[in-house]
mmCIF file of C-alpha atoms and ligand atoms in Angstrom:
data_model
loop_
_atom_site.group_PDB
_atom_site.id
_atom_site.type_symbol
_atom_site.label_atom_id
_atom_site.label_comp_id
_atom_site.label_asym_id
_atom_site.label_seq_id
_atom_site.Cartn_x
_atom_site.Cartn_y
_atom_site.Cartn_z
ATOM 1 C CA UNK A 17 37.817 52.632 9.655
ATOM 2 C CA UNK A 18 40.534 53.247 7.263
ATOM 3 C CA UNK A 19 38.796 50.684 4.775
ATOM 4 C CA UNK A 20 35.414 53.089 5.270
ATOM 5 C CA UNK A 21 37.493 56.233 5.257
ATOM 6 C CA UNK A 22 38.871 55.244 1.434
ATOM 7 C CA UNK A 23 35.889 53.833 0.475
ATOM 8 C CA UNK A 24 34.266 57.552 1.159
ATOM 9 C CA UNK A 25 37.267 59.330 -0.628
ATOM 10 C CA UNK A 26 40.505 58.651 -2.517
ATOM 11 C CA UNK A 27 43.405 58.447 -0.762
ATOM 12 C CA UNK A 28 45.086 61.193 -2.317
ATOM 13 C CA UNK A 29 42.437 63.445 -0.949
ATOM 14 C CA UNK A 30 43.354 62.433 2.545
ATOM 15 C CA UNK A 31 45.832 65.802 3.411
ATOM 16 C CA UNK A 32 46.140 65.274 6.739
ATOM 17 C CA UNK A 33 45.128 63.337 10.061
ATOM 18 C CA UNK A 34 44.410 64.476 13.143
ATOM 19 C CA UNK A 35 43.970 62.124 16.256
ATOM 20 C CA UNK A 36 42.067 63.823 19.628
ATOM 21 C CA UNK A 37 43.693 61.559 21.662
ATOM 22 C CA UNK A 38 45.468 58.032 22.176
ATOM 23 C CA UNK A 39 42.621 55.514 23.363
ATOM 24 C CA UNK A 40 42.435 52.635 20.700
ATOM 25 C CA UNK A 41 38.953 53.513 19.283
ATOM 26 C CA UNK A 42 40.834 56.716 18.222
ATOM 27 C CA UNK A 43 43.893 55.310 17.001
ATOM 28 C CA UNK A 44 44.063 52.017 16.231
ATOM 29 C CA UNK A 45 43.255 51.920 12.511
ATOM 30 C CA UNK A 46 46.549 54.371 12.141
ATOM 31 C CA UNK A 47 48.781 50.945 11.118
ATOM 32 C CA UNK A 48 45.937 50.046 8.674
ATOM 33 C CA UNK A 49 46.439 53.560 7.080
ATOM 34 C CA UNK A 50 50.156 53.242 7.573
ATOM 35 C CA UNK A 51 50.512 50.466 5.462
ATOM 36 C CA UNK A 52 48.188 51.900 2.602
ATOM 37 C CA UNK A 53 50.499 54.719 2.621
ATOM 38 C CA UNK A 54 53.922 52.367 1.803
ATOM 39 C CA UNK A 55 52.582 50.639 -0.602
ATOM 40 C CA UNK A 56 51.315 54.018 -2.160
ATOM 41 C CA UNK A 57 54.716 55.317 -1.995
ATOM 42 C CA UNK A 58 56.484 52.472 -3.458
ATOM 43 C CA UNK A 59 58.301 51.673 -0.166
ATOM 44 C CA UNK A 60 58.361 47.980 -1.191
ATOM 45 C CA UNK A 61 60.494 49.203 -4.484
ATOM 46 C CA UNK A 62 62.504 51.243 -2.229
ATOM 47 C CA UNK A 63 61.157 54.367 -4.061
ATOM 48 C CA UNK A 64 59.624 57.604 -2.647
ATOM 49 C CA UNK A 65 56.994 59.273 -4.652
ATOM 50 C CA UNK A 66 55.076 61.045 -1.977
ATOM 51 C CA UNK A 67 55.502 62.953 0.665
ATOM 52 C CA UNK A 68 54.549 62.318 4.249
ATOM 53 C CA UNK A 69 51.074 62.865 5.492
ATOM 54 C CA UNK A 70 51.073 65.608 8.288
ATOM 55 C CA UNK A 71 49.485 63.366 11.735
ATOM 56 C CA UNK A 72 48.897 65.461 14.471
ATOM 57 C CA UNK A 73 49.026 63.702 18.031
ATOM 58 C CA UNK A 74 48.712 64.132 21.876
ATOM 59 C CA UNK A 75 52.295 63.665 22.813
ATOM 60 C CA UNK A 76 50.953 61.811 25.843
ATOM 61 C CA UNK A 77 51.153 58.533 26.940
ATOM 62 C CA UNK A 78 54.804 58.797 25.648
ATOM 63 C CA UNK A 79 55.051 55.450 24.827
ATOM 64 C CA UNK A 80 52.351 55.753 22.312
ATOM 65 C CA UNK A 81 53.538 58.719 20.960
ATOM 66 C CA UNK A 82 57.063 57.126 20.344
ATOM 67 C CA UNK A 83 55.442 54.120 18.765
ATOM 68 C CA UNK A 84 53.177 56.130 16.334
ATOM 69 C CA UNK A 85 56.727 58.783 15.782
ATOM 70 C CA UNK A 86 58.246 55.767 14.229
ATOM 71 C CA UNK A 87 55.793 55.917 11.407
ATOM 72 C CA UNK A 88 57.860 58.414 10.145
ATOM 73 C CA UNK A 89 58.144 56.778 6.188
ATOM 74 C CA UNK A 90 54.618 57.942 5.681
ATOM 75 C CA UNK A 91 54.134 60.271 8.394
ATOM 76 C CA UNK A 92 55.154 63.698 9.120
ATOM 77 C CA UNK A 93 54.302 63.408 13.172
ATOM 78 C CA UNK A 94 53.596 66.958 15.040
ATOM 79 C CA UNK A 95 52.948 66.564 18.340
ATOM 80 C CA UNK A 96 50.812 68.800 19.688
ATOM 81 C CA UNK A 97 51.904 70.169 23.032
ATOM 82 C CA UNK A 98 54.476 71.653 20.474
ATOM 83 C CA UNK A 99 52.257 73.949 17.900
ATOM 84 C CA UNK A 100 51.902 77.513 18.807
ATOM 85 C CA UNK A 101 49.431 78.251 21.879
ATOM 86 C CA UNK A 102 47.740 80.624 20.391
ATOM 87 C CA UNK A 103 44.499 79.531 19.513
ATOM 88 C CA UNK A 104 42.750 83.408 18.119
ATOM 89 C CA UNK A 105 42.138 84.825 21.520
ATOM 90 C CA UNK A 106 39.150 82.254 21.902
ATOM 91 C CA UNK A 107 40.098 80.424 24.874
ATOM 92 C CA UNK A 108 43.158 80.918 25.517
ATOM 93 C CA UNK A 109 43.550 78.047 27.852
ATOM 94 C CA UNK A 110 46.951 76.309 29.084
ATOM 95 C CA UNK A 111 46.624 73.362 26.741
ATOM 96 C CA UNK A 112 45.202 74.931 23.778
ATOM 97 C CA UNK A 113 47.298 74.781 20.425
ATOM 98 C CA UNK A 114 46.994 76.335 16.468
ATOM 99 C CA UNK A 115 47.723 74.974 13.578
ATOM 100 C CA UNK A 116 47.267 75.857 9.609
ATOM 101 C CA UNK A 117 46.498 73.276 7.187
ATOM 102 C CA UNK A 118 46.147 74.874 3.542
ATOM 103 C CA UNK A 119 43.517 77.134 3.915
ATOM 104 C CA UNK A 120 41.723 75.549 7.298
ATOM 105 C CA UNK A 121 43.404 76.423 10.440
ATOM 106 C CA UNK A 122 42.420 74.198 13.287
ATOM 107 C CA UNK A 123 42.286 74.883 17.200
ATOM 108 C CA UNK A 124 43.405 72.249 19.365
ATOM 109 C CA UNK A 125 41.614 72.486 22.934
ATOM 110 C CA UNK A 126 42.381 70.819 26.064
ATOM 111 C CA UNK A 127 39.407 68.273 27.340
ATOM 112 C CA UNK A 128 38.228 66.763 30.314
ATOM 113 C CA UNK A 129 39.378 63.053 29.569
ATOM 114 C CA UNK A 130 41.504 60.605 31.431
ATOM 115 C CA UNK A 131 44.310 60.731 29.068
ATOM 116 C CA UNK A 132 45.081 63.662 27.759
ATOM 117 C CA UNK A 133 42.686 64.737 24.950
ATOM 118 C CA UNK A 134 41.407 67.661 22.464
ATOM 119 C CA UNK A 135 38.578 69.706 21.158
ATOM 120 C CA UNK A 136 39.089 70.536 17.831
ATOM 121 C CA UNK A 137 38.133 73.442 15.633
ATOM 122 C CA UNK A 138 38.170 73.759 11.971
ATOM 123 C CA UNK A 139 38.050 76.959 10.620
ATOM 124 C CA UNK A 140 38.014 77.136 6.805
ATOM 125 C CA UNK A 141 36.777 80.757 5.264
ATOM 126 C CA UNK A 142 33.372 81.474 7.386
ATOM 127 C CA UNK A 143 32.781 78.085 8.541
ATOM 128 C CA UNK A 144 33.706 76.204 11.329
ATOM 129 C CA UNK A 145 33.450 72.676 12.716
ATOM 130 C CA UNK A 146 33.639 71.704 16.173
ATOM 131 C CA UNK A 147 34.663 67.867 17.454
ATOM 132 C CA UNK A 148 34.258 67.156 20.575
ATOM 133 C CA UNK A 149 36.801 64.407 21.258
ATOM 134 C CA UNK A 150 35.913 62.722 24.182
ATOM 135 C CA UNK A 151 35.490 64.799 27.306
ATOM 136 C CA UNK A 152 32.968 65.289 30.135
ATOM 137 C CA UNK A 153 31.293 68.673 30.158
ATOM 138 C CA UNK A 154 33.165 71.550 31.142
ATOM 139 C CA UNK A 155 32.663 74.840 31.408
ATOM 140 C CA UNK A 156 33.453 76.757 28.103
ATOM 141 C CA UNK A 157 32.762 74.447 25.808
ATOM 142 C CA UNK A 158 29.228 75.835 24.686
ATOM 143 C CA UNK A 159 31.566 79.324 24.467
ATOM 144 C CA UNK A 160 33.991 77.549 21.821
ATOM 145 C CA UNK A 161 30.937 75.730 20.310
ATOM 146 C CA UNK A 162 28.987 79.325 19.724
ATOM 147 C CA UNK A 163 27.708 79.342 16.035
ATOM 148 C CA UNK A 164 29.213 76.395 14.903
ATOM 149 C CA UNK A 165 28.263 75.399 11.938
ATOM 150 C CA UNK A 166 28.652 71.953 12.587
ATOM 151 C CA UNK A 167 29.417 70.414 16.156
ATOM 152 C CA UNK A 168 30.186 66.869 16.213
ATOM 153 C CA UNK A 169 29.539 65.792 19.245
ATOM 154 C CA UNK A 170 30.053 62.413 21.377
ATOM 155 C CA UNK A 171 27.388 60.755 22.978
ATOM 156 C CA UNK A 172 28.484 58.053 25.067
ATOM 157 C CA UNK A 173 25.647 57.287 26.854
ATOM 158 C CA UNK A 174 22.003 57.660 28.209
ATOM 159 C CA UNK A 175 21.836 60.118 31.073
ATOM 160 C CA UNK A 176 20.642 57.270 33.423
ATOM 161 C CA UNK A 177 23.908 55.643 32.961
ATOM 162 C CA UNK A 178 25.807 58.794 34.482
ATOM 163 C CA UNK A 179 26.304 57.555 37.480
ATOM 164 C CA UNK A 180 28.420 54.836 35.649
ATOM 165 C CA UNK A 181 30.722 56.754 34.115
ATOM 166 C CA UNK A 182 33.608 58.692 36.842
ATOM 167 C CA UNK A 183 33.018 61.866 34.504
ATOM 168 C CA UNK A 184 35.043 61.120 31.073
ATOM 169 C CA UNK A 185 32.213 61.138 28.384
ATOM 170 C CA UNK A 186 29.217 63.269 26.916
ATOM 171 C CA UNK A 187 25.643 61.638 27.711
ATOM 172 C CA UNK A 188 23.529 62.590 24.616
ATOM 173 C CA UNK A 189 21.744 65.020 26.947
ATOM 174 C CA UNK A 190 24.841 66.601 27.287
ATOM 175 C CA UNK A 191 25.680 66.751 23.456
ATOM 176 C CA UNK A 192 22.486 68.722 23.078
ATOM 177 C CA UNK A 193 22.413 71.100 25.641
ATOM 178 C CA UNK A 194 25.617 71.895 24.194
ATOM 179 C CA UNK A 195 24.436 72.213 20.571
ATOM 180 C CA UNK A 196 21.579 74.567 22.022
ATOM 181 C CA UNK A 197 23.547 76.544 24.281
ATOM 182 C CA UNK A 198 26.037 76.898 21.206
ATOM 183 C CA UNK A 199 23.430 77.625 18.880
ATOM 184 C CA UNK A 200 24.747 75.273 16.646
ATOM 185 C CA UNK A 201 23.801 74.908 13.055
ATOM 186 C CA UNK A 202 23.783 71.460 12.603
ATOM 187 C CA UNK A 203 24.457 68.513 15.422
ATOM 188 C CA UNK A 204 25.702 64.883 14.356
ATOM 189 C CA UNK A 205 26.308 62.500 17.067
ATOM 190 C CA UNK A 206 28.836 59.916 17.453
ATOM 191 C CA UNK A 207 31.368 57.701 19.563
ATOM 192 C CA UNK A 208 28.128 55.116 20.141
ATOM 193 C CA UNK A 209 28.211 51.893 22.516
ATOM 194 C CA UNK A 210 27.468 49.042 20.756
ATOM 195 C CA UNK A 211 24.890 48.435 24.124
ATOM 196 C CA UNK A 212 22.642 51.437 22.965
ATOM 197 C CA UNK A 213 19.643 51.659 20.903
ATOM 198 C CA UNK A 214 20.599 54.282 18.673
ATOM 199 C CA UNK A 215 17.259 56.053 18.705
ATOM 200 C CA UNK A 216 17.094 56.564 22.158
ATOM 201 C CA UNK A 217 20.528 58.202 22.197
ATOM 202 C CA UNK A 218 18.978 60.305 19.029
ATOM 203 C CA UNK A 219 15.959 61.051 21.250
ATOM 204 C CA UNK A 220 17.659 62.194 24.262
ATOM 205 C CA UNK A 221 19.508 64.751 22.255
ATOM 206 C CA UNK A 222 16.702 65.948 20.431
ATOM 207 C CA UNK A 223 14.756 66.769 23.485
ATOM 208 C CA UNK A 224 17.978 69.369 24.893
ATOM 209 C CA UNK A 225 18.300 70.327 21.730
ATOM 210 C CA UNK A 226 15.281 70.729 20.046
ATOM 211 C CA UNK A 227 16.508 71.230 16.073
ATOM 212 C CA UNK A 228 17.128 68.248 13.949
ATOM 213 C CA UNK A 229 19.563 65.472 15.144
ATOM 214 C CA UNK A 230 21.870 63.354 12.922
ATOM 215 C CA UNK A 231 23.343 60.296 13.960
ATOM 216 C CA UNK A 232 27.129 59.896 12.171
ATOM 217 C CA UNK A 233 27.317 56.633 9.769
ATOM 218 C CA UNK A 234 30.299 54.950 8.823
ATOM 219 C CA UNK A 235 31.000 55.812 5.407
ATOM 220 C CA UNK A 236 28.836 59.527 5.128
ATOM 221 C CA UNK A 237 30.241 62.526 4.711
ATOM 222 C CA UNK A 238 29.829 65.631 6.336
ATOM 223 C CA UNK A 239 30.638 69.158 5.116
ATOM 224 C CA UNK A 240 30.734 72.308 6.876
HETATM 225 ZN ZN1 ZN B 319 38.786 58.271 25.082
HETATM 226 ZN ZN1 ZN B 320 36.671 57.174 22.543
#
């Protein structure tokens, strides 16, 4: 993903990452982006040139957390259970964290996940972008979601597969009764199982929803 991500844009317009939570499919191209950072910064030469990239992270499972701290050469690691709780009065949850990067400031909201794991909300000027993470529904989430101007949404799964799942994903059904209850502006779906026919996933969503539904693509970009 980190090979997509910098085939999309340069690095130097990366400003920041931010990581919903610490399953590998969320994580696990950090080392790959870790090591494209060094040899940006000339930490074979010994040299720094740039400073470190703020990576905001779940401080939970600890171990994780530690492992992923000790990127620190690249890396300016926030975890964060430790940014201010105050999210604008929206929620207002236990679990629900603020930060500001240059102009965006971006919500961090507690999910329904089995390891711990975030909503997140970027707010830059009048627009605002809501990702999911992964979560199963919960109540409040079309509240945050209301007006978005784009939510992207995971959709794990088929709703005949529910019974599955112990309650830690989205179906697509899900993802667009959420965009419709939101009244989202635009809904793009991802975190896909390489089982599903991407259509039917598409489908499913369309039919809650009822507006136009985009399937994410490695390698597209999305503005808000
Ligand atoms: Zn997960
Ligand atoms: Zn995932």
């Amino acid at each position: 993903m980190a090979a997509k991500l910098l085939g999309a844009v340069p690095l130097e317009a990366v400003t920041a990452v931010l990581l919903s939570h610490l399953h590998p499919d969320h994580w696990h191209d950090l080392p790959a982006l870790r090591h494209a950072l060094r040899s940006r910064a000339g930490h074979r030469l010994g040299r720094h040139v740039v400073a470190p990239l703020p990576l905001y992270v779940p401080g939970e499972p600890r171990e994780l957390f530690t492992q992923i701290s000790s990127y620190q050469e690249v890396f300016a690691v926030q975890a964060i259970e430790e940014l201010s709780p105050v999210c604008g009065g929206k929620a207002g949850g236990e679990g629900d964290f603020t930060a500001h990067l240059g102009a965006a400031r971006v919500c961090f909201y507690r999910t329904r996940h089995v390891l711990p794991a975030y909503c997140l909300e970027v707010v830059l000027g009048a627009s605002r972008l809501i990702y999911t993470g992964d979560t199963a529904w919960w109540d409040g989430l079309a509240d945050l979601a209301a007006g978005a101007d784009l939510l992207l949404a995971e959709a794990s799964l088929l709703n005949v597969d529910r019974p599955l799942l112990p309650g830690d994903h989205l179906t697509a059904a899900e993802a667009g009764r959420l965009a419709r209850e939101a009244g989202v502006k635009r809904l793009v779906l991802t975190h896909f199982w390489p089982e599903y026919d991407l259509e039917e996933l598409r489908r499913e969503a369309q039919t809650e929803f009822g507006g136009e539904v985009i399937l994410a693509r490695e390698g597209e970009v999305y503005r808000f």
